[in-house]
mmCIF file of N, CA, C and O in Angstrom:
data_model
loop_
_atom_site.group_PDB
_atom_site.id
_atom_site.type_symbol
_atom_site.label_atom_id
_atom_site.label_comp_id
_atom_site.label_asym_id
_atom_site.label_seq_id
_atom_site.Cartn_x
_atom_site.Cartn_y
_atom_site.Cartn_z
ATOM 1 N N TRP A 104 105.460 111.454 125.393
ATOM 2 C CA TRP A 104 106.341 112.470 124.869
ATOM 3 C C TRP A 104 105.700 113.071 123.641
ATOM 4 O O TRP A 104 105.301 112.374 122.727
ATOM 5 N N GLY A 105 105.608 114.372 123.575
ATOM 6 C CA GLY A 105 104.915 115.045 122.489
ATOM 7 C C GLY A 105 105.782 115.401 121.307
ATOM 8 O O GLY A 105 105.315 115.980 120.349
ATOM 9 N N GLY A 106 107.069 115.105 121.347
ATOM 10 C CA GLY A 106 107.929 115.380 120.218
ATOM 11 C C GLY A 106 108.416 116.810 120.142
ATOM 12 O O GLY A 106 109.009 117.217 119.170
ATOM 13 N N GLY A 107 108.148 117.591 121.178
ATOM 14 C CA GLY A 107 108.572 118.984 121.194
ATOM 15 C C GLY A 107 110.033 119.099 121.548
ATOM 16 O O GLY A 107 110.727 118.118 121.780
ATOM 17 N N PRO A 108 110.512 120.318 121.612
ATOM 18 C CA PRO A 108 111.923 120.523 121.954
ATOM 19 C C PRO A 108 112.213 120.113 123.380
ATOM 20 O O PRO A 108 111.322 120.085 124.228
ATOM 21 N N ALA A 109 113.458 119.806 123.634
ATOM 22 C CA ALA A 109 113.862 119.402 124.977
ATOM 23 C C ALA A 109 113.730 120.586 125.915
ATOM 24 O O ALA A 109 113.977 121.723 125.554
ATOM 25 N N LYS A 110 113.312 120.315 127.114
ATOM 26 C CA LYS A 110 113.220 121.344 128.134
ATOM 27 C C LYS A 110 114.612 121.609 128.683
ATOM 28 O O LYS A 110 115.464 120.737 128.682
ATOM 29 N N GLU A 111 114.818 122.812 129.165
ATOM 30 C CA GLU A 111 116.112 123.170 129.726
ATOM 31 C C GLU A 111 116.439 122.196 130.852
ATOM 32 O O GLU A 111 115.609 121.910 131.711
ATOM 33 N N GLY A 112 117.658 121.678 130.821
ATOM 34 C CA GLY A 112 118.080 120.729 131.844
ATOM 35 C C GLY A 112 117.766 119.281 131.504
ATOM 36 O O GLY A 112 118.181 118.393 132.209
ATOM 37 N N HIS A 113 117.009 119.051 130.438
ATOM 38 C CA HIS A 113 116.667 117.693 130.013
ATOM 39 C C HIS A 113 117.252 117.468 128.631
ATOM 40 O O HIS A 113 116.717 117.941 127.634
ATOM 41 N N GLU A 114 118.353 116.750 128.578
ATOM 42 C CA GLU A 114 119.015 116.492 127.315
ATOM 43 C C GLU A 114 118.339 115.334 126.594
ATOM 44 O O GLU A 114 118.007 114.324 127.198
ATOM 45 N N VAL A 115 118.121 115.512 125.316
ATOM 46 C CA VAL A 115 117.521 114.469 124.489
ATOM 47 C C VAL A 115 118.651 113.628 123.920
ATOM 48 O O VAL A 115 119.615 114.148 123.367
ATOM 49 N N GLU A 116 118.530 112.310 124.059
ATOM 50 C CA GLU A 116 119.598 111.419 123.620
ATOM 51 C C GLU A 116 119.043 110.275 122.795
ATOM 52 O O GLU A 116 117.847 110.017 122.783
ATOM 53 N N GLY A 117 119.953 109.558 122.144
ATOM 54 C CA GLY A 117 119.620 108.319 121.447
ATOM 55 C C GLY A 117 118.594 108.505 120.351
ATOM 56 O O GLY A 117 118.664 109.444 119.551
ATOM 57 N N LEU A 118 117.628 107.612 120.321
ATOM 58 C CA LEU A 118 116.612 107.598 119.268
ATOM 59 C C LEU A 118 115.803 108.891 119.262
ATOM 60 O O LEU A 118 115.474 109.419 118.202
ATOM 61 N N ASP A 119 115.490 109.435 120.436
ATOM 62 C CA ASP A 119 114.733 110.684 120.487
ATOM 63 C C ASP A 119 115.503 111.816 119.822
ATOM 64 O O ASP A 119 114.937 112.615 119.075
ATOM 65 N N ALA A 120 116.790 111.894 120.072
ATOM 66 C CA ALA A 120 117.626 112.929 119.454
ATOM 67 C C ALA A 120 117.696 112.723 117.947
ATOM 68 O O ALA A 120 117.575 113.690 117.178
ATOM 69 N N ASP A 121 117.897 111.484 117.527
ATOM 70 C CA ASP A 121 117.938 111.184 116.093
ATOM 71 C C ASP A 121 116.620 111.567 115.424
ATOM 72 O O ASP A 121 116.604 112.141 114.330
ATOM 73 N N PHE A 122 115.515 111.241 116.080
ATOM 74 C CA PHE A 122 114.190 111.539 115.541
ATOM 75 C C PHE A 122 114.001 113.048 115.363
ATOM 76 O O PHE A 122 113.547 113.507 114.313
ATOM 77 N N LEU A 123 114.377 113.820 116.358
ATOM 78 C CA LEU A 123 114.258 115.276 116.262
ATOM 79 C C LEU A 123 115.121 115.835 115.136
ATOM 80 O O LEU A 123 114.692 116.709 114.377
ATOM 81 N N GLN A 124 116.327 115.304 115.010
ATOM 82 C CA GLN A 124 117.225 115.771 113.951
ATOM 83 C C GLN A 124 116.726 115.336 112.570
ATOM 84 O O GLN A 124 116.833 116.086 111.602
ATOM 85 N N ALA A 125 116.166 114.135 112.482
ATOM 86 C CA ALA A 125 115.620 113.657 111.203
ATOM 87 C C ALA A 125 114.446 114.539 110.782
ATOM 88 O O ALA A 125 114.319 114.891 109.604
ATOM 89 N N ARG A 126 113.606 114.913 111.738
ATOM 90 C CA ARG A 126 112.477 115.801 111.433
ATOM 91 C C ARG A 126 112.976 117.126 110.881
ATOM 92 O O ARG A 126 112.447 117.637 109.899
ATOM 93 N N ALA A 127 114.001 117.672 111.510
ATOM 94 C CA ALA A 127 114.560 118.939 111.055
ATOM 95 C C ALA A 127 115.183 118.780 109.667
ATOM 96 O O ALA A 127 115.038 119.661 108.810
ATOM 97 N N GLY A 128 115.852 117.667 109.439
ATOM 98 C CA GLY A 128 116.474 117.414 108.140
ATOM 99 C C GLY A 128 115.456 117.294 107.030
ATOM 100 O O GLY A 128 115.628 117.865 105.948
ATOM 101 N N VAL A 129 114.381 116.580 107.286
ATOM 102 C CA VAL A 129 113.334 116.406 106.278
ATOM 103 C C VAL A 129 112.635 117.739 106.029
ATOM 104 O O VAL A 129 112.378 118.111 104.880
ATOM 105 N N LYS A 130 112.339 118.454 107.093
ATOM 106 C CA LYS A 130 111.658 119.742 106.954
ATOM 107 C C LYS A 130 112.505 120.733 106.159
ATOM 108 O O LYS A 130 111.990 121.529 105.396
ATOM 109 N N GLY A 131 113.809 120.660 106.335
ATOM 110 C CA GLY A 131 114.699 121.598 105.672
ATOM 111 C C GLY A 131 115.177 121.182 104.294
ATOM 112 O O GLY A 131 115.898 121.927 103.642
ATOM 113 N N THR A 132 114.770 120.007 103.834
ATOM 114 C CA THR A 132 115.253 119.546 102.534
ATOM 115 C C THR A 132 114.550 120.275 101.396
ATOM 116 O O THR A 132 113.371 120.606 101.483
ATOM 117 N N ALA A 133 115.301 120.547 100.361
ATOM 118 C CA ALA A 133 114.739 121.185 99.173
ATOM 119 C C ALA A 133 114.225 120.134 98.195
ATOM 120 O O ALA A 133 113.559 120.461 97.224
ATOM 121 N N LYS A 134 114.532 118.880 98.475
ATOM 122 C CA LYS A 134 114.141 117.788 97.585
ATOM 123 C C LYS A 134 112.627 117.589 97.628
ATOM 124 O O LYS A 134 112.026 117.598 98.699
ATOM 125 N N LYS A 135 112.037 117.431 96.472
ATOM 126 C CA LYS A 135 110.609 117.156 96.384
ATOM 127 C C LYS A 135 110.361 115.700 96.744
ATOM 128 O O LYS A 135 110.961 114.802 96.177
ATOM 129 N N LEU A 136 109.501 115.487 97.720
ATOM 130 C CA LEU A 136 109.172 114.129 98.150
ATOM 131 C C LEU A 136 108.008 113.600 97.326
ATOM 132 O O LEU A 136 107.120 114.356 96.920
ATOM 133 N N SER A 137 108.007 112.289 97.111
ATOM 134 C CA SER A 137 106.876 111.671 96.420
ATOM 135 C C SER A 137 105.680 111.645 97.377
ATOM 136 O O SER A 137 105.832 111.780 98.592
ATOM 137 N N ARG A 138 104.527 111.464 96.824
ATOM 138 C CA ARG A 138 103.302 111.370 97.648
ATOM 139 C C ARG A 138 103.430 110.223 98.654
ATOM 140 O O ARG A 138 103.077 110.366 99.811
ATOM 141 N N SER A 139 103.968 109.109 98.202
ATOM 142 C CA SER A 139 104.156 107.948 99.066
ATOM 143 C C SER A 139 105.106 108.268 100.226
ATOM 144 O O SER A 139 104.842 107.906 101.372
ATOM 145 N N GLN A 140 106.209 108.958 99.922
ATOM 146 C CA GLN A 140 107.166 109.329 100.970
ATOM 147 C C GLN A 140 106.528 110.288 101.972
ATOM 148 O O GLN A 140 106.714 110.141 103.178
ATOM 149 N N GLU A 141 105.778 111.262 101.470
ATOM 150 C CA GLU A 141 105.097 112.206 102.359
ATOM 151 C C GLU A 141 104.129 111.479 103.287
ATOM 152 O O GLU A 141 104.076 111.773 104.485
ATOM 153 N N LEU A 142 103.363 110.550 102.726
ATOM 154 C CA LEU A 142 102.395 109.802 103.536
ATOM 155 C C LEU A 142 103.087 108.949 104.589
ATOM 156 O O LEU A 142 102.648 108.899 105.741
ATOM 157 N N GLN A 143 104.167 108.275 104.195
ATOM 158 C CA GLN A 143 104.884 107.441 105.149
ATOM 159 C C GLN A 143 105.482 108.278 106.273
ATOM 160 O O GLN A 143 105.369 107.922 107.450
ATOM 161 N N LEU A 144 106.134 109.378 105.924
ATOM 162 C CA LEU A 144 106.729 110.243 106.943
ATOM 163 C C LEU A 144 105.658 110.793 107.876
ATOM 164 O O LEU A 144 105.836 110.824 109.096
ATOM 165 N N TYR A 145 104.538 111.218 107.313
ATOM 166 C CA TYR A 145 103.434 111.730 108.124
ATOM 167 C C TYR A 145 102.944 110.667 109.103
ATOM 168 O O TYR A 145 102.779 110.928 110.294
ATOM 169 N N ALA A 146 102.723 109.454 108.594
ATOM 170 C CA ALA A 146 102.204 108.376 109.431
ATOM 171 C C ALA A 146 103.180 108.023 110.558
ATOM 172 O O ALA A 146 102.769 107.869 111.711
ATOM 173 N N TYR A 147 104.468 107.908 110.243
ATOM 174 C CA TYR A 147 105.459 107.609 111.276
ATOM 175 C C TYR A 147 105.529 108.736 112.303
ATOM 176 O O TYR A 147 105.616 108.481 113.509
ATOM 177 N N LEU A 148 105.479 109.975 111.844
ATOM 178 C CA LEU A 148 105.514 111.121 112.749
ATOM 179 C C LEU A 148 104.326 111.098 113.704
ATOM 180 O O LEU A 148 104.488 111.252 114.921
ATOM 181 N N LYS A 149 103.139 110.903 113.180
ATOM 182 C CA LYS A 149 101.942 110.888 114.017
ATOM 183 C C LYS A 149 101.957 109.709 114.991
ATOM 184 O O LYS A 149 101.613 109.867 116.167
ATOM 185 N N GLN A 150 102.372 108.538 114.508
ATOM 186 C CA GLN A 150 102.411 107.360 115.388
ATOM 187 C C GLN A 150 103.432 107.579 116.500
ATOM 188 O O GLN A 150 103.206 107.192 117.641
ATOM 189 N N ALA A 151 104.552 108.218 116.165
ATOM 190 C CA ALA A 151 105.610 108.454 117.154
ATOM 191 C C ALA A 151 105.225 109.509 118.176
ATOM 192 O O ALA A 151 105.612 109.417 119.341
ATOM 193 N N THR A 152 104.468 110.517 117.767
ATOM 194 C CA THR A 152 104.182 111.642 118.662
ATOM 195 C C THR A 152 102.793 111.628 119.283
ATOM 196 O O THR A 152 102.602 112.193 120.350
ATOM 197 N N VAL A 153 101.830 110.969 118.623
ATOM 198 C CA VAL A 153 100.455 110.955 119.117
ATOM 199 C C VAL A 153 100.034 109.555 119.558
ATOM 200 O O VAL A 153 99.300 109.396 120.525
ATOM 201 N N GLY A 154 100.500 108.545 118.827
ATOM 202 C CA GLY A 154 100.067 107.175 119.084
ATOM 203 C C GLY A 154 99.090 106.750 118.008
ATOM 204 O O GLY A 154 99.043 107.349 116.934
ATOM 205 N N PRO A 155 98.287 105.724 118.285
ATOM 206 C CA PRO A 155 97.342 105.237 117.278
ATOM 207 C C PRO A 155 96.387 106.331 116.796
ATOM 208 O O PRO A 155 96.067 107.271 117.531
ATOM 209 N N VAL A 156 95.946 106.197 115.554
ATOM 210 C CA VAL A 156 95.068 107.177 114.921
ATOM 211 C C VAL A 156 93.852 107.469 115.787
ATOM 212 O O VAL A 156 93.319 106.596 116.466
ATOM 213 N N LYS A 157 93.454 108.732 115.766
ATOM 214 C CA LYS A 157 92.296 109.176 116.540
ATOM 215 C C LYS A 157 91.300 109.834 115.592
ATOM 216 O O LYS A 157 91.666 110.369 114.563
ATOM 217 N N GLY A 158 90.063 109.801 115.978
ATOM 218 C CA GLY A 158 89.029 110.467 115.200
ATOM 219 C C GLY A 158 88.520 109.624 114.048
ATOM 220 O O GLY A 158 89.118 108.613 113.678
ATOM 221 N N PRO A 159 87.413 110.066 113.480
ATOM 222 C CA PRO A 159 86.818 109.323 112.362
ATOM 223 C C PRO A 159 87.617 109.513 111.069
ATOM 224 O O PRO A 159 88.323 110.501 110.901
ATOM 225 N N ARG A 160 87.474 108.560 110.200
ATOM 226 C CA ARG A 160 88.129 108.626 108.890
ATOM 227 C C ARG A 160 87.495 109.752 108.074
ATOM 228 O O ARG A 160 86.269 109.842 107.985
ATOM 229 N N PRO A 161 88.323 110.625 107.486
ATOM 230 C CA PRO A 161 87.771 111.712 106.665
ATOM 231 C C PRO A 161 86.948 111.174 105.492
ATOM 232 O O PRO A 161 87.162 110.065 105.011
ATOM 233 N N GLY A 162 86.039 111.999 105.034
ATOM 234 C CA GLY A 162 85.148 111.620 103.941
ATOM 235 C C GLY A 162 85.867 111.494 102.613
ATOM 236 O O GLY A 162 86.994 111.960 102.430
ATOM 237 N N ILE A 163 85.188 110.890 101.676
ATOM 238 C CA ILE A 163 85.749 110.607 100.362
ATOM 239 C C ILE A 163 86.087 111.868 99.575
ATOM 240 O O ILE A 163 86.939 111.849 98.694
ATOM 241 N N PHE A 164 85.458 112.988 99.902
ATOM 242 C CA PHE A 164 85.706 114.218 99.165
ATOM 243 C C PHE A 164 86.948 114.960 99.654
ATOM 244 O O PHE A 164 87.341 115.964 99.069
ATOM 245 N N ASP A 165 87.563 114.469 100.716
ATOM 246 C CA ASP A 165 88.815 115.051 101.210
ATOM 247 C C ASP A 165 89.899 113.988 101.058
ATOM 248 O O ASP A 165 90.353 113.378 102.027
ATOM 249 N N GLY A 166 90.306 113.774 99.813
ATOM 250 C CA GLY A 166 91.196 112.668 99.456
ATOM 251 C C GLY A 166 92.543 112.673 100.169
ATOM 252 O O GLY A 166 93.017 111.620 100.608
ATOM 253 N N TRP A 167 93.194 113.842 100.296
ATOM 254 C CA TRP A 167 94.513 113.893 100.925
ATOM 255 C C TRP A 167 94.409 113.590 102.420
ATOM 256 O O TRP A 167 95.201 112.816 102.957
ATOM 257 N N ALA A 168 93.425 114.171 103.098
ATOM 258 C CA ALA A 168 93.238 113.900 104.525
ATOM 259 C C ALA A 168 92.914 112.422 104.744
ATOM 260 O O ALA A 168 93.397 111.808 105.699
ATOM 261 N N ARG A 169 92.139 111.866 103.864
ATOM 262 C CA ARG A 169 91.777 110.447 103.961
ATOM 263 C C ARG A 169 93.006 109.565 103.763
ATOM 264 O O ARG A 169 93.198 108.577 104.481
ATOM 265 N N ALA A 170 93.858 109.905 102.796
ATOM 266 C CA ALA A 170 95.077 109.126 102.542
ATOM 267 C C ALA A 170 96.009 109.197 103.754
ATOM 268 O O ALA A 170 96.614 108.192 104.143
ATOM 269 N N LYS A 171 96.145 110.386 104.353
ATOM 270 C CA LYS A 171 96.988 110.528 105.548
ATOM 271 C C LYS A 171 96.423 109.701 106.698
ATOM 272 O O LYS A 171 97.166 109.012 107.393
ATOM 273 N N TRP A 172 95.114 109.770 106.899
ATOM 274 C CA TRP A 172 94.470 108.998 107.962
ATOM 275 C C TRP A 172 94.707 107.503 107.741
ATOM 276 O O TRP A 172 95.045 106.776 108.673
ATOM 277 N N ASP A 173 94.534 107.031 106.509
ATOM 278 C CA ASP A 173 94.730 105.615 106.186
ATOM 279 C C ASP A 173 96.171 105.171 106.450
ATOM 280 O O ASP A 173 96.414 104.090 106.986
ATOM 281 N N ALA A 174 97.138 106.017 106.053
ATOM 282 C CA ALA A 174 98.552 105.686 106.269
ATOM 283 C C ALA A 174 98.846 105.576 107.763
ATOM 284 O O ALA A 174 99.555 104.666 108.207
ATOM 285 N N TRP A 175 98.308 106.505 108.539
ATOM 286 C CA TRP A 175 98.511 106.495 109.988
ATOM 287 C C TRP A 175 97.809 105.297 110.618
ATOM 288 O O TRP A 175 98.382 104.595 111.453
ATOM 289 N N ALA A 176 96.578 105.022 110.205
ATOM 290 C CA ALA A 176 95.815 103.905 110.762
ATOM 291 C C ALA A 176 96.502 102.563 110.517
ATOM 292 O O ALA A 176 96.397 101.637 111.331
ATOM 293 N N ALA A 177 97.234 102.459 109.416
ATOM 294 C CA ALA A 177 97.935 101.215 109.084
ATOM 295 C C ALA A 177 99.027 100.891 110.105
ATOM 296 O O ALA A 177 99.486 99.753 110.179
ATOM 297 N N LEU A 178 99.436 101.863 110.900
ATOM 298 C CA LEU A 178 100.513 101.673 111.882
ATOM 299 C C LEU A 178 99.991 101.466 113.300
ATOM 300 O O LEU A 178 100.762 101.539 114.257
ATOM 301 N N GLU A 179 98.708 101.187 113.457
ATOM 302 C CA GLU A 179 98.083 101.175 114.777
ATOM 303 C C GLU A 179 98.791 100.306 115.820
ATOM 304 O O GLU A 179 98.750 100.616 117.001
ATOM 305 N N LYS A 180 99.456 99.268 115.421
ATOM 306 C CA LYS A 180 100.124 98.388 116.393
ATOM 307 C C LYS A 180 101.607 98.703 116.574
ATOM 308 O O LYS A 180 102.279 98.082 117.389
ATOM 309 N N MET A 181 102.121 99.680 115.836
ATOM 310 C CA MET A 181 103.529 100.046 115.928
ATOM 311 C C MET A 181 103.767 100.894 117.175
ATOM 312 O O MET A 181 102.981 101.777 117.496
ATOM 313 N N THR A 182 104.866 100.624 117.865
ATOM 314 C CA THR A 182 105.228 101.421 119.040
ATOM 315 C C THR A 182 105.770 102.775 118.602
ATOM 316 O O THR A 182 106.190 102.950 117.453
ATOM 317 N N ALA A 183 105.811 103.707 119.537
ATOM 318 C CA ALA A 183 106.384 105.022 119.256
ATOM 319 C C ALA A 183 107.854 104.882 118.867
ATOM 320 O O ALA A 183 108.328 105.536 117.932
ATOM 321 N N GLU A 184 108.570 104.012 119.566
ATOM 322 C CA GLU A 184 109.987 103.806 119.256
ATOM 323 C C GLU A 184 110.166 103.221 117.865
ATOM 324 O O GLU A 184 111.068 103.609 117.125
ATOM 325 N N GLY A 185 109.319 102.278 117.509
ATOM 326 C CA GLY A 185 109.376 101.694 116.168
ATOM 327 C C GLY A 185 109.099 102.730 115.095
ATOM 328 O O GLY A 185 109.766 102.759 114.057
ATOM 329 N N ALA A 186 108.125 103.597 115.343
ATOM 330 C CA ALA A 186 107.787 104.646 114.385
ATOM 331 C C ALA A 186 108.937 105.648 114.250
ATOM 332 O O ALA A 186 109.245 106.101 113.146
ATOM 333 N N LYS A 187 109.580 105.987 115.361
ATOM 334 C CA LYS A 187 110.729 106.902 115.309
ATOM 335 C C LYS A 187 111.863 106.292 114.492
ATOM 336 O O LYS A 187 112.492 106.968 113.667
ATOM 337 N N ALA A 188 112.132 105.006 114.717
ATOM 338 C CA ALA A 188 113.200 104.323 113.977
ATOM 339 C C ALA A 188 112.877 104.278 112.487
ATOM 340 O O ALA A 188 113.757 104.518 111.640
ATOM 341 N N LYS A 189 111.632 103.977 112.138
ATOM 342 C CA LYS A 189 111.224 103.926 110.726
ATOM 343 C C LYS A 189 111.303 105.318 110.097
ATOM 344 O O LYS A 189 111.710 105.465 108.945
ATOM 345 N N TYR A 190 110.917 106.342 110.855
ATOM 346 C CA TYR A 190 111.007 107.712 110.359
ATOM 347 C C TYR A 190 112.464 108.052 110.037
ATOM 348 O O TYR A 190 112.758 108.599 108.976
ATOM 349 N N CYS A 191 113.354 107.721 110.957
ATOM 350 C CA CYS A 191 114.786 108.003 110.755
ATOM 351 C C CYS A 191 115.323 107.257 109.536
ATOM 352 O O CYS A 191 116.103 107.822 108.755
ATOM 353 N N ALA A 192 114.914 106.011 109.362
ATOM 354 C CA ALA A 192 115.376 105.223 108.213
ATOM 355 C C ALA A 192 114.880 105.834 106.904
ATOM 356 O O ALA A 192 115.649 105.966 105.938
ATOM 357 N N LEU A 193 113.614 106.233 106.855
ATOM 358 C CA LEU A 193 113.077 106.846 105.647
ATOM 359 C C LEU A 193 113.712 108.221 105.413
ATOM 360 O O LEU A 193 114.011 108.593 104.279
ATOM 361 N N ALA A 194 113.961 108.953 106.484
ATOM 362 C CA ALA A 194 114.633 110.252 106.356
ATOM 363 C C ALA A 194 116.011 110.076 105.724
ATOM 364 O O ALA A 194 116.442 110.909 104.932
ATOM 365 N N SER A 195 116.684 108.989 106.055
ATOM 366 C CA SER A 195 118.000 108.719 105.473
ATOM 367 C C SER A 195 117.908 108.485 103.970
ATOM 368 O O SER A 195 118.822 108.827 103.224
ATOM 369 N N ASP A 196 116.786 107.931 103.525
ATOM 370 C CA ASP A 196 116.576 107.709 102.092
ATOM 371 C C ASP A 196 116.246 109.008 101.362
ATOM 372 O O ASP A 196 116.753 109.256 100.277
ATOM 373 N N VAL A 197 115.373 109.823 101.951
ATOM 374 C CA VAL A 197 114.908 111.024 101.255
ATOM 375 C C VAL A 197 115.778 112.250 101.513
ATOM 376 O O VAL A 197 115.744 113.213 100.756
ATOM 377 N N CYS A 198 116.543 112.212 102.581
ATOM 378 C CA CYS A 198 117.375 113.354 102.959
ATOM 379 C C CYS A 198 118.719 112.851 103.474
ATOM 380 O O CYS A 198 119.048 113.045 104.644
ATOM 381 N N PRO A 199 119.482 112.163 102.599
ATOM 382 C CA PRO A 199 120.755 111.622 103.067
ATOM 383 C C PRO A 199 121.643 112.749 103.600
ATOM 384 O O PRO A 199 121.661 113.836 103.053
ATOM 385 N N GLY A 200 122.300 112.463 104.684
ATOM 386 C CA GLY A 200 123.189 113.454 105.266
ATOM 387 C C GLY A 200 122.617 114.151 106.480
ATOM 388 O O GLY A 200 123.305 114.930 107.115
ATOM 389 N N TRP A 201 121.332 113.887 106.818
ATOM 390 C CA TRP A 201 120.789 114.564 107.997
ATOM 391 C C TRP A 201 121.576 114.189 109.243
ATOM 392 O O TRP A 201 121.746 115.017 110.126
ATOM 393 N N GLN A 202 122.107 112.950 109.297
ATOM 394 C CA GLN A 202 122.890 112.540 110.464
ATOM 395 C C GLN A 202 124.185 113.344 110.555
ATOM 396 O O GLN A 202 124.592 113.749 111.628
ATOM 397 N N LEU A 203 124.814 113.568 109.409
ATOM 398 C CA LEU A 203 126.058 114.336 109.402
ATOM 399 C C LEU A 203 125.800 115.774 109.829
ATOM 400 O O LEU A 203 126.566 116.345 110.602
ATOM 401 N N ASN A 204 124.710 116.358 109.324
ATOM 402 C CA ASN A 204 124.361 117.721 109.712
ATOM 403 C C ASN A 204 124.041 117.791 111.193
ATOM 404 O O ASN A 204 124.418 118.739 111.875
ATOM 405 N N ALA A 205 123.366 116.781 111.716
ATOM 406 C CA ALA A 205 123.016 116.760 113.131
ATOM 407 C C ALA A 205 124.271 116.672 113.984
ATOM 408 O O ALA A 205 124.406 117.360 114.992
ATOM 409 N N ARG A 206 125.201 115.834 113.588
ATOM 410 C CA ARG A 206 126.431 115.683 114.362
ATOM 411 C C ARG A 206 127.274 116.947 114.287
ATOM 412 O O ARG A 206 127.913 117.331 115.247
ATOM 413 N N ALA A 207 127.275 117.611 113.133
ATOM 414 C CA ALA A 207 128.025 118.860 112.991
ATOM 415 C C ALA A 207 127.440 119.929 113.898
ATOM 416 O O ALA A 207 128.173 120.698 114.520
ATOM 417 N N ASP A 208 126.100 119.966 114.021
ATOM 418 C CA ASP A 208 125.441 120.938 114.892
ATOM 419 C C ASP A 208 125.844 120.752 116.349
ATOM 420 O O ASP A 208 125.915 121.698 117.106
ATOM 421 N N LEU A 209 126.096 119.506 116.736
ATOM 422 C CA LEU A 209 126.461 119.230 118.121
ATOM 423 C C LEU A 209 127.834 119.761 118.474
ATOM 424 O O LEU A 209 128.136 119.990 119.631
ATOM 425 N N HIS A 210 128.675 119.980 117.474
ATOM 426 C CA HIS A 210 130.042 120.411 117.729
ATOM 427 C C HIS A 210 130.259 121.902 117.535
ATOM 428 O O HIS A 210 131.374 122.373 117.543
ATOM 429 N N LEU A 211 129.178 122.641 117.308
ATOM 430 C CA LEU A 211 129.311 124.098 117.110
ATOM 431 C C LEU A 211 129.453 124.813 118.439
ATOM 432 O O LEU A 211 129.069 124.412 119.440
#
């Protein structure tokens, strides 16, 4: 699963739905995230949508790319479902209320 939007006729439910809503909540938050929070969210997102880290580790002169790669590589044994659950839990910390907004959207 690539983490994209649901195809017509295929309803997204459970953890997948929560994950999509958490992504939207985090993306839409005006709150400034710490570097650590950004790295964790990035790593969980990549592990959930791509799987284990791919490609060589970026060079020392590209510090941010290297930090993101390291954060993602640290999750190499985590399942996609585990990464989605961790993403949702962290989203609840950095963007409280995303669940309420998601549920409200379902009733429009």
